[in-house]
mmCIF file of C-alpha atoms in Angstrom:
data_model
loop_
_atom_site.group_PDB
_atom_site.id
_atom_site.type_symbol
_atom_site.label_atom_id
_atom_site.label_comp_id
_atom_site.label_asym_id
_atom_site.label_seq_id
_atom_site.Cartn_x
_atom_site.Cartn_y
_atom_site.Cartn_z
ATOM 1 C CA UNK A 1 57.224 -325.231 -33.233
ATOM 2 C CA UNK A 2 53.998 -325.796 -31.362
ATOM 3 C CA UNK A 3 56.094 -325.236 -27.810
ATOM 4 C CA UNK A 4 57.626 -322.067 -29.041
ATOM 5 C CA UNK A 5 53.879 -320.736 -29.897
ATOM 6 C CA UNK A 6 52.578 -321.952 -26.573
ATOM 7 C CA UNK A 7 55.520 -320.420 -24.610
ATOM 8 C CA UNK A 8 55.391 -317.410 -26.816
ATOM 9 C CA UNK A 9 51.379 -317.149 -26.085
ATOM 10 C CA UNK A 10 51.376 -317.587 -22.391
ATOM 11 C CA UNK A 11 53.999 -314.421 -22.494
ATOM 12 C CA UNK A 12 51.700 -312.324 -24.420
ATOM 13 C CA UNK A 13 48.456 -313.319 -23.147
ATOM 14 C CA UNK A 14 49.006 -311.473 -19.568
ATOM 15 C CA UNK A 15 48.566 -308.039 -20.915
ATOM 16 C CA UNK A 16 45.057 -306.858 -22.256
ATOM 17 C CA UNK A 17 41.476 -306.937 -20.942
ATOM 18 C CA UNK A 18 38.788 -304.971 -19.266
ATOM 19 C CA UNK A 19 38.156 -305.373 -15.467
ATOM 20 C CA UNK A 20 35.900 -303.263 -12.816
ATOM 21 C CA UNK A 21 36.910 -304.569 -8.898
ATOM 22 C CA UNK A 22 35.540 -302.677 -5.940
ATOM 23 C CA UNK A 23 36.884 -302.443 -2.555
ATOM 24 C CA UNK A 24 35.638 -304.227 0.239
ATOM 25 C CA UNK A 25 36.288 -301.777 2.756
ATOM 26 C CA UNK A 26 38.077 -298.061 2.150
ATOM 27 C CA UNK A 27 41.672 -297.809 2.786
ATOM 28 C CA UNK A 28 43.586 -295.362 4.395
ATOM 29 C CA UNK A 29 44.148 -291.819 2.982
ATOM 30 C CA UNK A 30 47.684 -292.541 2.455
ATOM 31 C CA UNK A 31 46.991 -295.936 0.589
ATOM 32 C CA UNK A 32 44.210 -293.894 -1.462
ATOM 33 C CA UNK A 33 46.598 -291.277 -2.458
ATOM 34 C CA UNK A 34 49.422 -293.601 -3.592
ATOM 35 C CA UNK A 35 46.932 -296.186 -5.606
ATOM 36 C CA UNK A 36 45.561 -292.532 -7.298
ATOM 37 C CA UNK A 37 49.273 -292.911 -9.014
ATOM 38 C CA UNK A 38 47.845 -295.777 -11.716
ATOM 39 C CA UNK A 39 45.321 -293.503 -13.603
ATOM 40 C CA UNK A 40 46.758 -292.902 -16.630
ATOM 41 C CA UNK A 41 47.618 -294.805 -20.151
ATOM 42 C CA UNK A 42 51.156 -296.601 -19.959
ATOM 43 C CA UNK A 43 53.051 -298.193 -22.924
ATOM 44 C CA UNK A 44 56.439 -300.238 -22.798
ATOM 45 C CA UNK A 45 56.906 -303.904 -23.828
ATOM 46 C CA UNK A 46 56.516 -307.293 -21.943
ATOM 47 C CA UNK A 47 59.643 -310.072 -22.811
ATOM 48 C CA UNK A 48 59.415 -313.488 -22.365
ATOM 49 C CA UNK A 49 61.781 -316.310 -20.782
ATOM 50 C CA UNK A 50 62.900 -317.517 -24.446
ATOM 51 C CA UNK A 51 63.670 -313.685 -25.506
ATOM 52 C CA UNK A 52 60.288 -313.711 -27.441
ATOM 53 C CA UNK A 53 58.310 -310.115 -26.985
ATOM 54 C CA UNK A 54 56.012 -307.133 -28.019
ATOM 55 C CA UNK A 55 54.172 -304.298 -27.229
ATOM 56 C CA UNK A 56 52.541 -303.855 -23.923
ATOM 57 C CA UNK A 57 49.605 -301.057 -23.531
ATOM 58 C CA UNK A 58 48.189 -300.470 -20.089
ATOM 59 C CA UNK A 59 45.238 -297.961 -19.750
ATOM 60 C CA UNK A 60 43.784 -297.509 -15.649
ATOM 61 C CA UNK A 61 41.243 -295.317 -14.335
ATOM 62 C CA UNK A 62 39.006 -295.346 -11.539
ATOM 63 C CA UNK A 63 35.192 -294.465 -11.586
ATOM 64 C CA UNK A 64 32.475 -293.708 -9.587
ATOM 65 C CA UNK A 65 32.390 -295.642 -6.247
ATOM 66 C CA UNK A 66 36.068 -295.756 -6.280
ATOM 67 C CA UNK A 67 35.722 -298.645 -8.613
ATOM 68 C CA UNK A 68 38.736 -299.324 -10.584
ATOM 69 C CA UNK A 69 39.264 -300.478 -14.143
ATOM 70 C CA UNK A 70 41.621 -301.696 -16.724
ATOM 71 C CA UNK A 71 42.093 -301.713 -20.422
ATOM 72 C CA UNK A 72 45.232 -303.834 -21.257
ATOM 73 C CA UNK A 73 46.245 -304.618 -24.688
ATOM 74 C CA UNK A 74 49.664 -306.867 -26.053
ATOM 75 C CA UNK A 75 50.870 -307.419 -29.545
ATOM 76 C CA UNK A 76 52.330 -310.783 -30.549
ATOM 77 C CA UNK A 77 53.725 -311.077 -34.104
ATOM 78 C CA UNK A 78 52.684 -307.557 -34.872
ATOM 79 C CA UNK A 79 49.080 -308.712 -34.077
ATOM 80 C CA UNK A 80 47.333 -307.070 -30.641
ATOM 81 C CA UNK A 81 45.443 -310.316 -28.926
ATOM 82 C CA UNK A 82 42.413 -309.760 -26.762
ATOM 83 C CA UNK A 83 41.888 -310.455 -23.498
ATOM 84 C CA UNK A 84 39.393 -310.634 -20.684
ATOM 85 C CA UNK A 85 40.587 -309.265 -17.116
ATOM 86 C CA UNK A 86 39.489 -311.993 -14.456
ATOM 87 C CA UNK A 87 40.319 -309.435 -11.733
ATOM 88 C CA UNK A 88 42.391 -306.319 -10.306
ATOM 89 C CA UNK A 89 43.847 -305.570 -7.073
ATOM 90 C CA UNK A 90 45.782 -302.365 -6.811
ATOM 91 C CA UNK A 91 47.163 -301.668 -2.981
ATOM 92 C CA UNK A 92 49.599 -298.364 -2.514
ATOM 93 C CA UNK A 93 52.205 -298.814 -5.439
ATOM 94 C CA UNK A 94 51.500 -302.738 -6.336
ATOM 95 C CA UNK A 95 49.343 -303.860 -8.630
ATOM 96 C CA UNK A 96 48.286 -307.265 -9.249
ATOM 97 C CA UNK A 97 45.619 -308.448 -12.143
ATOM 98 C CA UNK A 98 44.761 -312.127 -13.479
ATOM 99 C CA UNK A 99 43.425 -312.462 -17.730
ATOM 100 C CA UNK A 100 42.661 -314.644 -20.156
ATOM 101 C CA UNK A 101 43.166 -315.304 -23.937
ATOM 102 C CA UNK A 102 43.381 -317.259 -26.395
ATOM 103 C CA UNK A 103 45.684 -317.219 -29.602
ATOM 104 C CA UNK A 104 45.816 -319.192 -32.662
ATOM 105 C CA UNK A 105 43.452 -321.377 -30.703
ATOM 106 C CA UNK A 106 45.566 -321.881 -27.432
ATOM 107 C CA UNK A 107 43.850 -320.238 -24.674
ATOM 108 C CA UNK A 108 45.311 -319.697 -21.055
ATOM 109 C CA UNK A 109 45.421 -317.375 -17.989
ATOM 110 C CA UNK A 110 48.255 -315.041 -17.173
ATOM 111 C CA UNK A 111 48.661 -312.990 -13.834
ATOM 112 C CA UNK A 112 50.869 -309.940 -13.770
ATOM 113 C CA UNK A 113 51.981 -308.578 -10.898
ATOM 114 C CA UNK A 114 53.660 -305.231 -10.528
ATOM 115 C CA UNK A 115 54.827 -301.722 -8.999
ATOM 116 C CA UNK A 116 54.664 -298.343 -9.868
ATOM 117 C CA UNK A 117 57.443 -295.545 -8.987
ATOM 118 C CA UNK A 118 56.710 -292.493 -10.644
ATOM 119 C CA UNK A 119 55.688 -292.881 -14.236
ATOM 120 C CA UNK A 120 57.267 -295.978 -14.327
ATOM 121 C CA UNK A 121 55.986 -299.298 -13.830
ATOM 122 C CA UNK A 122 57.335 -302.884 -13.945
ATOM 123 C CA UNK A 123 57.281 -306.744 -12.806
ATOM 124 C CA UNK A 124 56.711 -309.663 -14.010
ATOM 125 C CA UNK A 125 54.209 -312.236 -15.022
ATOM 126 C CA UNK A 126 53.486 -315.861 -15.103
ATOM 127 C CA UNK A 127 50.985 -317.467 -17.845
ATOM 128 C CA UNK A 128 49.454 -321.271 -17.897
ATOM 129 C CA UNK A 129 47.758 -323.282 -20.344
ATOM 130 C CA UNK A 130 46.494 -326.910 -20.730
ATOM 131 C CA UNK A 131 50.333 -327.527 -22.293
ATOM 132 C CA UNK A 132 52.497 -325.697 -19.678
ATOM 133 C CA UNK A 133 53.252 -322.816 -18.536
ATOM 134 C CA UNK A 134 55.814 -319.675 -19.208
ATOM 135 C CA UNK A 135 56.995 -316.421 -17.564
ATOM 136 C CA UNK A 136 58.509 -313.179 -18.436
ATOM 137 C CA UNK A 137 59.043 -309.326 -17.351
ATOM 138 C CA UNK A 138 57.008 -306.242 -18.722
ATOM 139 C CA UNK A 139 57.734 -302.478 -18.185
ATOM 140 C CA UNK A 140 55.770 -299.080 -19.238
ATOM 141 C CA UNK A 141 56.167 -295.793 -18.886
ATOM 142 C CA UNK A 142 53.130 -293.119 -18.447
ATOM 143 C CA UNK A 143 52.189 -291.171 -21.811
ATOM 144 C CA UNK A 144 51.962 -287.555 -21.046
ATOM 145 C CA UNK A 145 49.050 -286.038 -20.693
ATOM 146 C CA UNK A 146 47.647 -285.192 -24.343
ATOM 147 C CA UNK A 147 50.131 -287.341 -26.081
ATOM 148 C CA UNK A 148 48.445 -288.852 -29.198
ATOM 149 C CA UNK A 149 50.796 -291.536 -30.061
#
């Protein structure tokens, strides 16, 4: 039972948080334009290795000083776990962001790594604790502008 929770855990602890990352030095246009793409709020669901899953909730935007942030939230067992973002990359269409959590007392790290076409984006992610580690695939979809749900 305790592996299942563990395995279960690291799955769902990649996907919520709060970062702010700046860039060293400013990209091209073209990368600018392309990494504009990830403002927005995205929902879809992350699944785990052993079939275990939930809801996945993405929210990016990007403030002043072309400083970009995250909001990330995941349910496990109907519950939405909090997380802290250790950091956020996002290059042209990839993203890449690192966060921990803790659940029922287990905490661990999780790094998701993705990439965005159109409204759509997906990849996968790979979480560690002190008893092991476990890895999965997530997917969302942009919400519409003005969409309440």
């Amino acid at each position: 039972m305790n592996k299942i929770l563990t395995t279960t855990l690291l799955a769902l602890g990649l996907f919520t948080g709060t970062a702010v990352v700046a860039a060293e030095t400013k990209p091209p246009a073209a990368a600018q334009a392309a990494a504009a793409n990830f403002v927005g709020e995205f929902v879809g669901e992350w699944q785990a290795e052993n079939g275990v899953g939930g809801v996945l909730k993405l929210v990016i935007k990007k403030g002043a000083d072309s400083v970009w942030a995250i909001d990330a939230s995941f349910t496990f067992e109907g519950a939405t776990v909090p997380t802290t973002t250790k950091s956020l990359k996002i290059e042209g269409n990839k993203l890449e962001t690192v966060f921990a959590w803790d659940v029922q007392g287990t905490s661990a790290s999780s790094k998701l790594v993705g990439e965005l076409k159109g409204d759509r984006m997906e990849g996968v992610y790979e979480s560690t604790t002190a008893e092991g580690a476990g890895k999965g695939k997530w997917q969302v979809t942009r919400k519409p502008a003005g969409d309440g749900r």
